[in-house]
Structures are given as structure tokens and as C-alpha cells.
Amino acid sequence: MRVSRPLLATLICAATTLAATAPAAAAATPSGEQPLTAFPYTPSLDVSAMDRNADPCVDFYQYSCGGWMKQNPIPSDQASWSVYGKLYQDNQRFLWGILDELARQPAGRNDSQQKIGDYFAACMDEGAIEAAGAKPLAGMLASIKAMRNKSALPALLAQLQLQTGDSGFLFSFGSNQDFGDSAQVIAFADAGGLGLPDRDYYTDTDAHAQQLRKQYIQHVASVFRQLGEAPATAAHDAATVLDMETQLARASLKVVDRRDPYKLYHRLDRAAARQLTPHFEWEAFLKPLQLGEVAALNITEPKFYAAVDALIATASLADLKTYLRWHAAHAAAPYLSKRFEDQRFAFFDHTLRGVPLQKPRWKRCVAQVDALLGEALGREFVSRTFGPDLKAATLKMTTQIQQAMRQDIEQLDWMSDATKHQALAKLDTMVNKIGYPDRWRDYSPVAIHRDDYFGNVQHANLFEGRRQLAKIGKPLDRSEWGMTPPTVNAYYNPQMNDINFPAGVLQPPLYDAKLDDAPNYGNTGGTIGHELTHGFDDEGRQFDAMGNLKDWWAAADAEQFTERTQCIIDQYAQYVVVDDIHINSKLTVGEDAADLGGLILAHMAWAAQTASQTLENRDGLTPEQRFFVGYAQWACNNDRPENQRLHAKTDPHSPGKYRVNGLVVNMPEFERTFACKAPQPMVSVKRCRVW
Ligand SMILES: [Zn+2]
């Protein structure tokens, strides 16, 4: 499925991105699940989620989340479970209610209600999907089979990428703001072409990685058998796929290196692109995408494209077809009959993430509508859940936290006035997007029919693919959102210099209009601060106020910054994720620093907000304690070991436990609030602080 999120945007939390990628199938509906017509209410500070027997100075995460962890075992269709995941599921059930009604009552629907209602109805029609079997795949397989020579490859890749929105066909291609001139949208040719979640899965040599590759080959072979190959041929073809993907993986950047935008910026004109890939005709690729006139493209990873070129030059036509056949089946599997979905689930969710059971069909269909027609669905969601009062309150909180950041920057003792001036200019230019976009996307060109499920998927993919590519060479639309309104997540985009808070993340138990300020500033305030801070993290700080990749830091200040973030890298490197795997803290430093900076800013904003109020204790907690417990309770989670291993390799976020404990040890405000004393574990002898 297409991911429209900007290349560099950084998120608060990974829970929902996970949920959106997992495929699912029929049956196994946890008993009693029904569509919702209203949200179930959980307060943003829930004392029953705490473990009062734990000592907050020894393990603050256990103290704040011990009850939650006990009461919330991981559901059998989930890889992990969290406060975010649970809210995401409530959102899904609420959207299910909306879609179910629109699917059942065709009379009186407007155009966009027709589209989402009929998409959902077609997606839920398992009888028709079963009857279609592998037939929907036939068109793509026939195009691959018909390729007569390698010079036909570029046009075929253009077609397959556009039809599926999948990045598995040798490389990934789309549009993005030019790093050097953020007002321009240019073509981006990025790395891709893999089946496993990251390049390291192909190159790691430990026993666990070797075992996974064996299981991956078995999975690919089983898919080839489904397509009608004899077992020996299927096994041979699967080995070919692994070999080709390994060549691409070896040439791909490591995930840590991809945090450095300079390593992803190589703007080449057409002649230079031709030179880099002499065996790949860019003209033949760009023309069917209606980009024949494009003068330059950003080849994010030239070394990767050299490997693509070498692969095209050396692989036989038959092997290239084998590789494409696998990726076509893999991209289509979530939309085909049960046997395809079952196979995909068995490897990608059960083996890789430890999920015991497939998701019920309704969840998968809701997630698809959100991914493919998200602003049409979002419009329905917003009209029911996000009134003007909520928008005004959350916007006010955002402004207060921006003021806190201004004050914080002005007071910094390690930054020169010249750099401060630039930092404040960036802060003042930052745009707050709260709840939903000002202008809704128009889906009228997307044809959606109740009796053509696979056609709907292709039409929606094509619409989104063309929409992304049509931006190239046009003025930038700064009002666009990279997440849909029901999403339980938030992001900062350094190229747009905007923070984005969808309506879905501004609901209880995250933002709770019924509760006092303390937990709200700790929780949602901390998240707003987190996103603001991303504008100034190891990645975001390299972009200026207008979103251009440009160094605006005095050298000595940059050095100070690096030294301070190194403190966080060293601290988090000590924490264990699972078994003997430690946090890859060079990958997580941006998020870890944003967590810390965000809560410091939220604390300042809360102090300003409540300066003239008399605050009272509640539930045996002081207001200060409620601030910190309110913060911690956003991060309560349970995780499966397989999923923890996957995240340790790919996720820029630390596990929830350390997003709480790793943070509070750095805050003297916390130490005072709970009267902790060294050498208790929640008191750090060497405190880290950037902002
Ligand atoms: Zn983040």
C-alpha cells in the first residue's frame, strides 16, 4: 500500500504505523467485537493503570504503567499493544460503524460517502474475493511474461509501480521537495526493491538472521507454488529472488545513514542519470509516468542505483521476470483470496512479528479505506469527533509550547546569539496543523464500484500515484497533510517546517478535556513539544526556516549540539531491548532527544498556564506528580519478542519503557517531585540535556 508520508518526517510513535502495514484475513474476530457509534472513554490519567507498589524512584515506568501492562495483554491479532494501539483500535471500530452504515444504506450518500461506503462493501465481500482467486493478478503476470527483452523493463516498472504503489519493484519512485530549494517539487528515485523489512536482514550473519532468510525463501517458494510452479522450480526461483534482493541490499544505505539528508541528496540531470545507469533507459521509464519533460531527479542513493544497473546488466531476462513475478504477487497478496493472505500472514506477521492470529476482515478493510481514501473517511471522522472547542483548546496548548520553546532558546547558555536568531526565526515560521486539513482532497476521479474490489484498489493506487507525480514541477502546496485525520500519531516535517496533529491523536486518553491541566500538559503537551523539538534534532536542525537543507549553525554551536546529543546516544546505548540486543541509539537519538526536550517544554508551558491557579491533589497525587504520571501513561505498552527484534533493527523510537525511564532520569524536576535520591535508579549522575 502506498505510503504518502514525507521521506524525512519524524513521528511521535510507531504503534500505528505498525498496525497499518499488517495484512489480515477472514475469521478470528475476537468475540463480541462490534462497530462503535461512540468512543469508549478512558481518562488520560488512569490510577488503575498504575502500580502503586512499585517505587517511582526505582522504576517510574512500572509505577505508572504496571497496572496497564497487567490488565492489557497483547491481543492475538497484534504484534504489540499500547495506549496508542488501543486508541487506534477504538478509532478503527468507530470508523467501522461509519463505513458499515454507508455500505448498508446507499440512498442519500454524497459522492465521497459513496466511494468509501462501496469500497468497504466490496472489501467485505469475501465470497466475491474467494471466487476471484488469483485472477486479479493475471493482468500484471501477463505483462511481466510479455516482456520480450530488457529494453522493455523501464516501461513495465513504471506500470507496476503505478498500479500497486509498491516500492518492491527494483526501486522506489515518487516526488518530494528539493532539499536544496524547498519551494520546488522534483522527482525522487529512492532505494527499494526488497521483500524483507530492511537491508540488514540480508547481510547479518548471526544464527537468527540466517534462520529468517531460510524461512523467507520458503515463503517466496510457497508463493511461486501458488502461482502454479512445480516445487523444484519454485525453490530455485525463490533462491534467485533472495540472491537478487541481496545484491540490492548490499548496495543500500544502512538505516542510521539515512538519517543524514546529505547522504540522500544527489540531484542529477538526465545526462548524469543516464551515465549512472547505462543499462536503464530513464526516458522509457519517465514517459509513461507523464514525466517525459523532467530535467533533473534526486537519485537518493547513487551506489544503490549503480547496483540496480549492474543487476539489470548481468541478470538473465528470465531471472528478472522471476523477481518481478514475486513482487507482483507480494504486492497484490493483501487483496487476493484467503490462501494468498494466509501465506503472507504466516511469514510477515507470524514469523517476523510473532503475531498469533490474523486480524479480522473488518479491521483490514477499515485500514484500507483510511490508507487509500483517507481524507474522504477523515471528513466523516472529524465531523463526529473534533469540534471547534477541541480545536481551539489544542491550538492554544500548541501556541503555549511554542512560547516555551522561544523562552528556552533565549535562555540557552551553550548557543551563540547568531544561531539563536536563526533558531527563533525557524520557530516563528513553523506552521501548526491541528485536527484536519483546511481543504479536503477531491477523490472524484477515483471510480469505486461495489462489485470490483481489486479494480477499486488499482484505481485508488493509480489516483494517488498520479497525484504524487503531478506535483513535480508545480508550485508547492504547503497546506497538504501527510497523515489522515483519524490517525493516532503526529509528525514534524523538516522540509515543510510544520507540525501535524491529526484529530485521531487529540482524543482521550491522550488529550482529555474532562481532566485537569497536569496530565494533559504531560501527555499531549509533551507530544507537541516532542514534534517542535524535531525541528531542531540531528536531522531537523540541518534544514532552515523555509525547509532548505542549509547549515545555519555557527560551528562552535553545532559542536556543542553534537556533544549534548552524544550524551543521549551513550545513555540509551546501555538499555537492552530484548535478549542481548541493545538500543541502536544512533538511530533513536532524534526521538530520544525530542522526548526529553518535549517534556521540558511541556513542563514550562504547564507552569505558565497554571501560574495564577491554586492546584489541588487528586487521587493521592500532587499536581506535579500528575504531570509526570500523565506523561508516562501515553507510553504504556506490551510487546512480543519477535516484534522487539524487528523494531530494534528498523524503528527510530526507543521502547516505551525507556521513553519514560530514560527521560525522567535527566529531569531534576522529576527528582524533586518524587523526592528521589542518588543512587536510586531514576536519578542519573550524568544528566543529559539539549534543550
Ligand atoms: Zn518523533
XYZ file of C-alpha atoms and ligand atoms in Angstrom:
692
model
C 0.000 0.000 0.000
C 1.192 3.476 -0.777
C 2.744 5.470 1.995
C 2.349 9.157 1.382
C 4.365 10.191 4.396
C 7.225 12.562 3.542
C 10.672 10.998 3.299
C 12.107 12.649 6.386
C 9.082 13.266 8.601
C 9.591 12.136 12.169
C 6.787 10.702 14.238
C 5.865 10.538 17.870
C 5.203 6.869 17.985
C 5.442 3.737 15.880
C 2.389 1.887 17.146
C 0.015 2.930 14.421
C 2.417 2.670 11.519
C 2.826 -0.932 12.545
C -0.872 -1.608 12.668
C -1.423 -0.110 9.254
C 1.061 -2.366 7.488
C -0.042 -5.709 8.874
C -2.274 -7.613 6.485
C -5.161 -9.677 7.717
C -7.848 -12.063 6.643
C -11.209 -13.518 7.409
C -12.342 -15.233 10.597
C -10.737 -14.980 14.021
C -12.803 -11.946 15.023
C -12.219 -11.564 18.758
C -15.581 -12.433 20.209
C -18.132 -9.729 20.780
C -16.443 -7.029 18.685
C -18.983 -4.637 17.294
C -18.796 -1.365 15.382
C -18.884 1.664 17.681
C -21.176 4.647 17.420
C -19.339 6.491 20.219
C -15.843 6.338 21.692
C -15.322 4.404 24.916
C -13.905 6.847 27.475
C -10.601 6.239 29.278
C -9.163 9.132 31.311
C -5.743 10.440 30.309
C -4.542 9.762 33.830
C -5.854 6.393 34.922
C -4.910 5.466 38.506
C -5.936 1.851 37.911
C -3.217 1.677 35.237
C -0.562 2.426 37.893
C 1.327 0.009 40.132
C 1.422 1.796 43.468
C 3.518 -0.990 44.965
C 6.377 -0.031 42.680
C 8.780 2.699 43.811
C 8.678 5.615 41.322
C 12.350 6.324 42.089
C 13.349 2.768 41.166
C 11.239 2.160 38.046
C 8.917 5.003 37.102
C 7.561 3.145 34.088
C 6.447 0.225 36.278
C 4.940 2.680 38.799
C 2.935 4.483 36.072
C 2.117 1.579 33.758
C 2.329 -1.614 35.874
C -1.456 -1.907 36.188
C -1.950 -1.219 32.493
C 0.535 -3.889 31.465
C -1.217 -6.440 33.689
C -4.719 -5.546 32.506
C -3.848 -5.304 28.813
C -2.316 -8.492 27.436
C -1.432 -8.313 23.729
C -4.497 -9.282 21.652
C -3.880 -12.327 19.492
C -4.046 -10.343 16.244
C -1.474 -7.724 17.323
C 2.334 -7.667 17.330
C 2.336 -5.299 20.293
C -0.182 -3.466 22.402
C -0.097 0.059 23.767
C -2.212 3.022 24.801
C -1.740 4.305 21.237
C -2.599 0.926 19.730
C -5.718 0.651 21.856
C -6.898 4.125 20.863
C -6.135 3.241 17.242
C -8.339 0.184 17.610
C -11.155 2.245 19.158
C -10.817 4.649 16.223
C -10.998 1.718 13.835
C -14.158 0.391 15.479
C -15.681 3.854 15.306
C -14.776 4.152 11.606
C -16.173 0.659 11.118
C -19.502 1.957 12.425
C -19.434 4.836 9.914
C -18.460 2.608 6.979
C -20.860 -0.150 7.882
C -23.743 2.286 7.781
C -22.610 3.881 4.499
C -22.197 0.413 2.980
C -25.658 -0.718 4.061
C -27.627 2.358 3.068
C -26.706 3.523 -0.436
C -29.598 6.030 -0.546
C -28.784 9.676 0.089
C -24.987 9.379 0.088
C -22.860 12.161 -1.360
C -20.044 11.379 -3.808
C -17.316 10.743 -1.255
C -19.658 8.740 1.000
C -20.480 6.547 -1.995
C -16.779 5.880 -2.555
C -15.857 4.922 0.983
C -19.119 3.010 1.551
C -18.795 0.959 -1.624
C -15.052 0.391 -1.178
C -15.799 -1.043 2.250
C -18.697 -3.152 0.955
C -16.540 -4.612 -1.837
C -13.678 -5.264 0.580
C -16.005 -7.101 2.975
C -17.439 -9.271 0.196
C -15.320 -12.337 0.882
C -17.457 -14.525 -1.357
C -16.582 -12.457 -4.427
C -12.908 -12.221 -3.393
C -12.696 -16.009 -2.912
C -14.398 -16.592 -6.245
C -11.877 -14.305 -7.976
C -8.951 -16.324 -6.532
C -5.681 -15.334 -8.207
C -7.470 -13.889 -11.256
C -6.908 -10.218 -10.341
C -3.165 -10.886 -10.513
C -3.376 -12.233 -14.053
C -3.012 -8.857 -15.755
C 0.261 -7.993 -14.031
C 1.667 -11.503 -14.550
C 0.782 -11.357 -18.238
C 2.580 -8.013 -18.631
C 5.666 -9.491 -16.996
C 5.523 -12.611 -19.152
C 5.154 -10.480 -22.278
C 8.445 -8.625 -21.687
C 10.489 -9.622 -24.752
C 13.794 -8.027 -23.865
C 15.404 -5.871 -21.199
C 14.716 -2.643 -23.034
C 11.039 -3.180 -22.212
C 11.827 -3.218 -18.489
C 11.631 0.530 -17.713
C 8.100 0.925 -19.104
C 6.991 -2.214 -17.295
C 8.412 -0.952 -13.994
C 6.575 2.348 -14.443
C 3.315 0.469 -14.957
C 3.791 -1.913 -11.998
C 4.837 0.836 -9.602
C 1.873 2.976 -10.550
C -0.645 0.123 -10.326
C 0.471 -1.104 -6.934
C 2.033 1.892 -5.215
C 4.609 -0.650 -4.071
C 8.323 0.076 -3.650
C 9.323 -3.556 -4.249
C 9.916 -3.322 -7.997
C 13.705 -2.759 -8.060
C 13.446 0.777 -6.636
C 11.035 3.343 -5.273
C 9.971 6.395 -7.266
C 7.929 9.472 -6.389
C 8.060 13.198 -5.753
C 9.404 15.320 -2.923
C 10.522 18.846 -2.167
C 14.005 19.547 -3.461
C 16.340 19.507 -0.444
C 18.214 22.450 -1.912
C 15.139 24.538 -2.804
C 12.113 23.614 -0.742
C 9.694 25.589 -2.917
C 10.329 23.170 -5.802
C 8.930 19.644 -6.067
C 11.192 17.287 -8.009
C 11.329 13.596 -8.881
C 12.845 11.339 -6.211
C 14.303 7.979 -7.151
C 14.876 6.169 -3.870
C 16.182 2.780 -2.790
C 13.728 -0.119 -2.619
C 13.284 -3.495 -4.236
C 13.475 -5.634 -1.091
C 10.971 -8.085 0.367
C 12.364 -8.190 3.917
C 11.927 -5.120 6.172
C 15.490 -3.773 5.989
C 18.796 -4.282 4.184
C 20.428 -5.731 7.326
C 18.133 -8.766 7.153
C 20.104 -9.800 4.067
C 23.588 -9.095 5.378
C 23.532 -10.002 9.078
C 25.365 -13.230 9.742
C 24.037 -14.279 13.158
C 22.064 -17.521 13.526
C 18.776 -15.697 13.943
C 19.216 -13.764 10.678
C 20.243 -16.922 8.812
C 17.181 -18.734 10.100
C 14.891 -15.892 8.993
C 16.377 -15.907 5.490
C 15.697 -19.650 5.292
C 12.091 -19.040 6.281
C 11.824 -16.159 3.824
C 12.981 -18.359 0.936
C 10.405 -20.969 1.958
C 7.713 -18.307 1.915
C 8.704 -16.995 -1.523
C 8.776 -20.572 -2.843
C 5.300 -21.229 -1.460
C 4.001 -18.160 -3.294
C 5.550 -19.391 -6.553
C 3.839 -22.748 -5.979
C 0.532 -20.915 -5.567
C 1.166 -19.354 -8.951
C 1.387 -22.862 -10.393
C 5.111 -23.671 -10.370
C 6.391 -27.169 -9.655
C 8.105 -27.470 -6.224
C 11.648 -27.738 -7.642
C 11.168 -24.723 -9.927
C 9.580 -22.736 -7.091
C 12.545 -23.466 -4.791
C 15.003 -22.477 -7.500
C 13.116 -19.256 -8.253
C 12.930 -18.330 -4.572
C 16.714 -18.687 -4.305
C 17.043 -16.408 -7.345
C 14.871 -13.780 -5.658
C 16.930 -13.862 -2.457
C 20.135 -13.578 -4.459
C 18.921 -10.560 -6.433
C 17.489 -8.811 -3.391
C 20.747 -9.431 -1.532
C 22.655 -7.606 -4.282
C 20.317 -4.627 -3.850
C 20.507 -4.814 -0.052
C 24.309 -4.752 -0.009
C 24.267 -1.523 -2.010
C 21.571 0.127 0.143
C 22.376 2.591 2.895
C 22.009 1.500 6.491
C 19.006 2.933 8.284
C 21.251 5.090 10.518
C 22.960 6.611 7.467
C 19.563 7.527 6.038
C 19.154 9.988 8.923
C 21.715 12.197 7.218
C 19.908 14.158 4.476
C 23.216 14.967 2.728
C 23.623 11.232 2.097
C 20.231 11.240 0.351
C 20.694 14.281 -1.856
C 22.149 13.804 -5.332
C 20.312 15.954 -7.801
C 21.274 14.739 -11.258
C 20.281 15.957 -14.673
C 19.114 13.439 -17.232
C 22.562 13.034 -18.778
C 24.154 12.300 -15.391
C 21.374 9.836 -14.552
C 21.989 8.067 -17.860
C 25.652 7.853 -17.040
C 24.949 6.337 -13.626
C 22.661 3.652 -15.072
C 23.724 2.983 -18.697
C 21.543 -0.147 -18.836
C 18.390 1.617 -17.701
C 16.583 3.982 -20.078
C 15.160 6.748 -17.904
C 13.281 8.143 -20.925
C 11.345 4.905 -21.310
C 10.538 4.901 -17.584
C 9.527 8.561 -17.271
C 7.363 8.809 -20.380
C 4.529 6.512 -19.258
C 4.548 8.433 -15.968
C 3.912 11.604 -17.997
C 7.273 12.923 -16.842
C 8.995 12.971 -20.196
C 9.989 16.600 -19.710
C 11.552 16.220 -16.271
C 15.032 17.717 -16.413
C 16.516 16.518 -13.120
C 15.912 13.949 -10.435
C 17.214 13.300 -6.969
C 18.831 9.889 -7.030
C 18.892 9.463 -3.251
C 21.433 6.636 -3.230
C 23.687 6.569 -6.323
C 25.517 3.461 -5.108
C 22.203 1.652 -4.930
C 21.316 2.713 -8.489
C 24.678 1.508 -9.736
C 23.765 -1.862 -8.237
C 20.341 -1.774 -9.918
C 22.103 -1.099 -13.196
C 24.572 -3.934 -12.648
C 21.717 -6.264 -11.798
C 19.871 -5.362 -14.980
C 23.065 -5.832 -16.995
C 24.003 -9.205 -15.546
C 20.733 -10.951 -14.671
C 19.036 -13.023 -17.341
C 15.682 -11.875 -18.670
C 14.120 -14.969 -17.099
C 15.550 -14.110 -13.667
C 14.321 -10.526 -13.900
C 10.860 -11.863 -14.675
C 11.069 -14.220 -11.703
C 11.944 -11.326 -9.426
C 9.076 -9.184 -10.774
C 6.604 -12.080 -10.509
C 7.385 -12.461 -6.837
C 6.964 -8.756 -6.128
C 3.719 -8.565 -8.112
C 2.262 -11.438 -6.086
C 3.619 -9.971 -2.851
C 2.131 -6.522 -3.542
C -1.238 -7.989 -4.515
C -1.477 -10.633 -1.769
C -3.447 -8.498 0.723
C -6.179 -8.049 -1.903
C -6.403 -11.646 -3.123
C -8.166 -14.734 -1.831
C -7.559 -16.248 1.578
C -4.755 -18.631 0.615
C -2.579 -15.713 -0.523
C -3.318 -13.712 2.596
C -2.710 -16.718 4.836
C 0.729 -17.244 3.340
C 1.657 -13.614 3.637
C 0.477 -13.507 7.233
C 2.355 -16.685 8.142
C 5.716 -15.153 7.306
C 5.392 -11.382 7.565
C 3.279 -11.246 10.714
C 3.597 -14.575 12.477
C 7.276 -15.315 11.879
C 8.633 -11.764 11.668
C 6.488 -10.134 14.367
C 5.211 -13.040 16.465
C 1.503 -12.341 15.844
C -0.544 -15.498 16.581
C -3.736 -14.712 14.656
C -4.749 -12.748 11.596
C -6.757 -9.590 12.022
C -10.478 -9.838 11.401
C -11.535 -8.755 7.944
C -13.270 -5.547 9.059
C -10.021 -4.147 10.521
C -8.192 -4.711 7.308
C -10.926 -3.082 5.273
C -11.126 -0.049 7.560
C -7.327 0.344 7.344
C -7.502 0.173 3.544
C -10.151 2.873 3.277
C -8.033 5.032 5.586
C -4.899 4.424 3.511
C -6.451 4.813 0.049
C -9.351 7.282 0.545
C -8.252 8.703 3.891
C -9.445 12.285 3.596
C -12.926 11.200 2.486
C -13.128 8.971 5.554
C -11.412 11.633 7.653
C -14.115 14.125 6.836
C -16.722 11.813 8.372
C -14.485 11.209 11.392
C -13.835 14.899 12.012
C -17.490 15.946 11.749
C -18.271 13.481 14.566
C -15.267 13.855 16.874
C -13.433 17.146 16.511
C -15.499 20.226 17.288
C -14.335 23.869 17.355
C -13.794 23.811 21.155
C -11.344 20.940 20.902
C -9.543 22.612 18.025
C -9.282 25.900 19.945
C -8.023 24.198 23.139
C -5.348 22.116 21.416
C -4.246 25.035 19.256
C -3.855 27.152 22.403
C -1.716 24.470 24.010
C 0.456 24.324 20.891
C 0.993 28.082 20.955
C 1.933 27.962 24.634
C 4.520 25.280 23.971
C 5.952 27.303 21.113
C 6.268 30.226 23.530
C 8.050 27.928 25.980
C 10.490 26.923 23.252
C 11.139 30.565 22.445
C 11.903 31.239 26.095
C 14.043 28.089 26.288
C 16.139 29.032 23.244
C 16.627 32.563 24.544
C 17.950 31.192 27.836
C 20.309 28.545 26.416
C 23.836 29.017 27.741
C 25.525 26.953 25.020
C 24.209 28.682 21.895
C 25.524 31.933 20.408
C 23.231 34.874 19.673
C 23.697 34.490 15.930
C 22.486 30.870 15.931
C 19.719 31.723 18.398
C 18.476 34.351 15.995
C 18.210 31.748 13.215
C 16.622 29.177 15.528
C 13.955 31.651 16.626
C 13.250 32.571 13.010
C 12.703 28.892 12.275
C 10.441 28.509 15.294
C 8.372 31.538 14.282
C 7.959 30.239 10.727
C 6.813 26.792 11.843
C 3.203 26.067 10.833
C 0.795 24.289 13.200
C -1.641 21.940 11.530
C -4.216 20.790 14.044
C -7.010 18.257 13.516
C -7.606 18.215 9.763
C -6.635 19.975 6.522
C -8.222 23.312 5.574
C -9.095 21.949 2.144
C -10.262 18.347 1.628
C -8.801 16.191 -1.136
C -11.101 15.674 -4.110
C -11.441 11.977 -4.934
C -13.992 12.463 -7.711
C -11.693 10.949 -10.403
C -11.441 7.630 -8.475
C -14.019 5.148 -9.746
C -15.216 2.857 -6.939
C -17.640 0.022 -7.654
C -19.324 -2.287 -5.201
C -18.594 -5.321 -7.373
C -14.961 -4.704 -8.360
C -12.765 -4.919 -5.284
C -9.385 -5.367 -6.979
C -10.288 -2.711 -9.549
C -11.009 -0.293 -6.690
C -7.586 -0.954 -5.184
C -5.884 -0.281 -8.507
C -7.914 2.843 -9.231
C -7.134 4.289 -5.815
C -3.418 3.426 -6.145
C -3.313 4.955 -9.593
C -5.014 8.134 -8.384
C -2.564 8.526 -5.505
C 0.447 7.672 -7.683
C -0.539 10.167 -10.353
C -1.370 12.779 -7.722
C 2.113 12.470 -6.202
C 3.845 12.621 -9.595
C 1.695 15.534 -10.806
C 3.308 17.725 -8.131
C 6.639 17.611 -9.960
C 7.465 20.972 -11.472
C 4.455 22.681 -9.868
C 4.392 25.199 -7.011
C 4.499 23.536 -3.618
C 1.200 23.108 -1.755
C 2.168 23.975 1.812
C -1.284 23.109 3.126
C -1.014 19.399 2.399
C -1.104 16.776 5.144
C 0.959 13.562 5.195
C -1.387 11.778 7.606
C -5.134 11.216 7.562
C -7.337 12.822 10.251
C -8.214 9.573 12.128
C -4.515 8.659 12.532
C -3.312 8.148 16.117
C 0.087 9.698 15.541
C 1.712 13.054 14.834
C 4.717 14.241 12.849
C 7.099 17.057 12.094
C 8.240 17.545 8.503
C 11.531 19.471 8.261
C 11.018 20.381 4.606
C 7.571 21.877 5.206
C 8.644 23.095 8.653
C 5.238 22.125 10.003
C 3.874 20.048 12.859
C 0.812 17.941 12.197
C -1.636 16.680 14.818
C -4.493 14.669 13.308
C -7.865 14.680 15.130
C -7.314 10.985 15.972
C -4.405 11.721 18.313
C -6.237 14.506 20.166
C -8.743 12.200 21.883
C -8.848 10.611 25.369
C -6.823 9.008 26.831
C -4.230 11.228 25.120
C -5.937 14.626 25.197
C -8.722 14.626 27.780
C -10.930 17.717 28.033
C -12.556 16.280 31.189
C -9.359 16.244 33.218
C -7.176 18.895 34.860
C -4.262 20.528 33.057
C -1.477 18.473 34.665
C -1.922 15.147 32.810
C -2.908 16.917 29.600
C 0.229 19.045 29.520
C 2.314 15.997 30.493
C 0.755 13.836 27.796
C -0.388 15.854 24.748
C 1.768 18.834 25.755
C 4.781 16.514 25.821
C 3.882 15.260 22.348
C 3.538 18.777 20.951
C 6.903 19.659 22.482
C 8.323 16.442 21.013
C 7.278 17.418 17.488
C 8.519 21.002 17.902
C 11.881 19.706 19.063
C 12.180 17.592 15.900
C 12.685 20.852 14.058
C 15.976 21.044 15.934
C 17.080 17.391 16.242
C 20.073 15.784 14.496
C 18.079 15.666 11.263
C 15.689 18.633 11.519
C 18.360 21.134 12.547
C 20.002 20.786 9.138
C 17.012 22.475 7.451
C 16.367 26.191 7.666
C 13.113 28.069 8.334
C 11.948 27.602 4.746
C 12.796 23.903 4.730
C 16.019 24.156 2.734
C 18.914 21.853 3.529
C 21.283 24.592 4.646
C 23.705 24.890 7.541
C 22.626 27.864 9.650
C 24.634 26.920 12.721
C 27.813 28.625 13.945
C 30.481 25.908 14.035
C 31.004 26.099 17.790
C 27.250 25.797 18.415
C 26.989 22.760 16.162
C 29.830 21.212 18.156
C 28.007 21.895 21.419
C 24.867 20.362 19.985
C 26.686 17.226 18.877
C 28.336 16.857 22.271
C 24.981 17.132 24.026
C 23.262 14.609 21.779
C 26.237 12.269 22.223
C 25.353 12.204 25.934
C 21.911 10.848 24.962
C 23.419 8.359 22.499
C 25.715 6.998 25.227
C 22.881 6.844 27.750
C 20.399 4.928 25.573
C 23.054 2.572 24.195
C 23.116 0.959 27.643
C 19.458 -0.101 27.529
C 18.515 -3.624 26.430
C 15.560 -4.120 24.054
C 15.362 -7.936 24.097
C 17.825 -10.784 24.719
C 21.265 -9.209 24.270
C 20.123 -6.592 21.743
C 20.723 -3.036 22.900
C 19.016 0.092 21.613
C 20.691 1.310 18.406
C 20.887 4.772 19.907
C 22.429 6.435 16.860
C 19.139 5.565 15.170
C 16.916 6.633 18.082
C 18.761 9.776 19.194
C 16.432 12.142 17.321
C 13.393 10.635 19.029
C 15.057 10.321 22.439
C 16.161 13.955 22.329
C 12.672 15.001 21.174
C 11.089 13.123 24.099
C 13.320 14.899 26.601
C 13.116 18.345 25.027
C 9.373 17.937 24.532
C 8.640 17.203 28.165
C 10.856 20.033 29.391
C 8.911 22.446 27.144
C 5.561 20.993 28.231
C 6.586 21.447 31.865
C 7.440 25.104 31.232
C 4.135 25.674 29.406
C 2.169 23.972 32.171
C 3.857 26.160 34.798
C 2.888 29.276 32.817
C -0.672 28.038 32.261
C -1.264 27.344 35.971
C 0.838 30.167 37.477
C -2.144 32.014 38.936
C -4.125 28.908 39.942
C -4.297 27.052 43.256
C -3.732 23.440 42.336
C -5.067 20.549 44.382
C -4.003 16.988 44.933
C -6.129 14.313 43.272
C -6.161 10.551 43.726
C -3.320 10.875 46.228
C -1.050 12.555 43.677
C 0.263 16.113 43.736
C -0.263 18.201 40.559
C 3.459 17.781 39.742
C 3.147 14.021 40.142
C 0.059 14.022 37.920
C 2.052 15.812 35.232
C 4.712 13.088 35.169
C 2.338 10.105 35.515
C 0.177 11.678 32.785
C 3.265 11.790 30.593
C 4.311 8.210 31.310
C 0.897 6.741 30.666
C 0.947 7.560 26.972
C 3.809 5.086 26.625
C 2.330 2.050 28.458
C 2.809 -0.988 26.253
C 3.357 -4.736 25.925
C 5.465 -6.153 23.097
C 6.273 -9.559 21.602
C 9.976 -10.536 21.478
C 9.913 -11.119 17.683
C 8.475 -7.658 17.181
C 11.020 -6.165 19.580
C 13.813 -7.645 17.464
C 12.309 -6.182 14.296
C 11.957 -2.774 15.901
C 15.489 -2.825 17.270
C 16.660 -3.027 13.643
C 14.289 -0.563 11.995
C 12.473 1.710 14.454
C 13.899 5.150 15.300
C 11.869 5.087 18.556
C 13.126 3.509 21.779
C 10.853 1.026 23.580
C 8.141 2.667 25.745
C 9.871 1.780 28.999
C 12.946 3.803 28.096
C 10.936 6.647 26.583
C 9.801 7.076 30.186
C 12.676 5.959 32.426
C 15.425 7.193 30.101
C 13.805 10.598 30.067
C 12.913 11.251 33.707
C 16.431 10.461 34.948
C 17.523 13.573 33.074
C 14.995 15.909 34.715
C 15.736 17.478 38.108
C 12.043 18.460 38.140
C 11.206 14.760 38.372
C 13.702 14.115 41.149
C 12.144 16.888 43.240
C 8.571 15.804 42.505
C 9.052 12.271 43.810
C 11.809 13.099 46.329
C 14.197 10.629 44.690
C 17.810 10.485 45.852
C 21.015 9.146 44.319
C 21.908 6.292 43.956
C 18.297 5.368 43.190
C 17.953 4.245 39.544
C 15.727 7.171 38.471
C 18.427 9.679 39.472
C 21.182 9.979 36.916
C 24.633 11.087 37.997
C 25.359 12.351 34.497
C 22.361 14.258 33.225
C 21.866 14.866 29.523
C 20.129 17.947 28.238
C 19.979 19.541 24.805
C 17.014 21.898 25.057
Zn 9.212 11.824 16.983
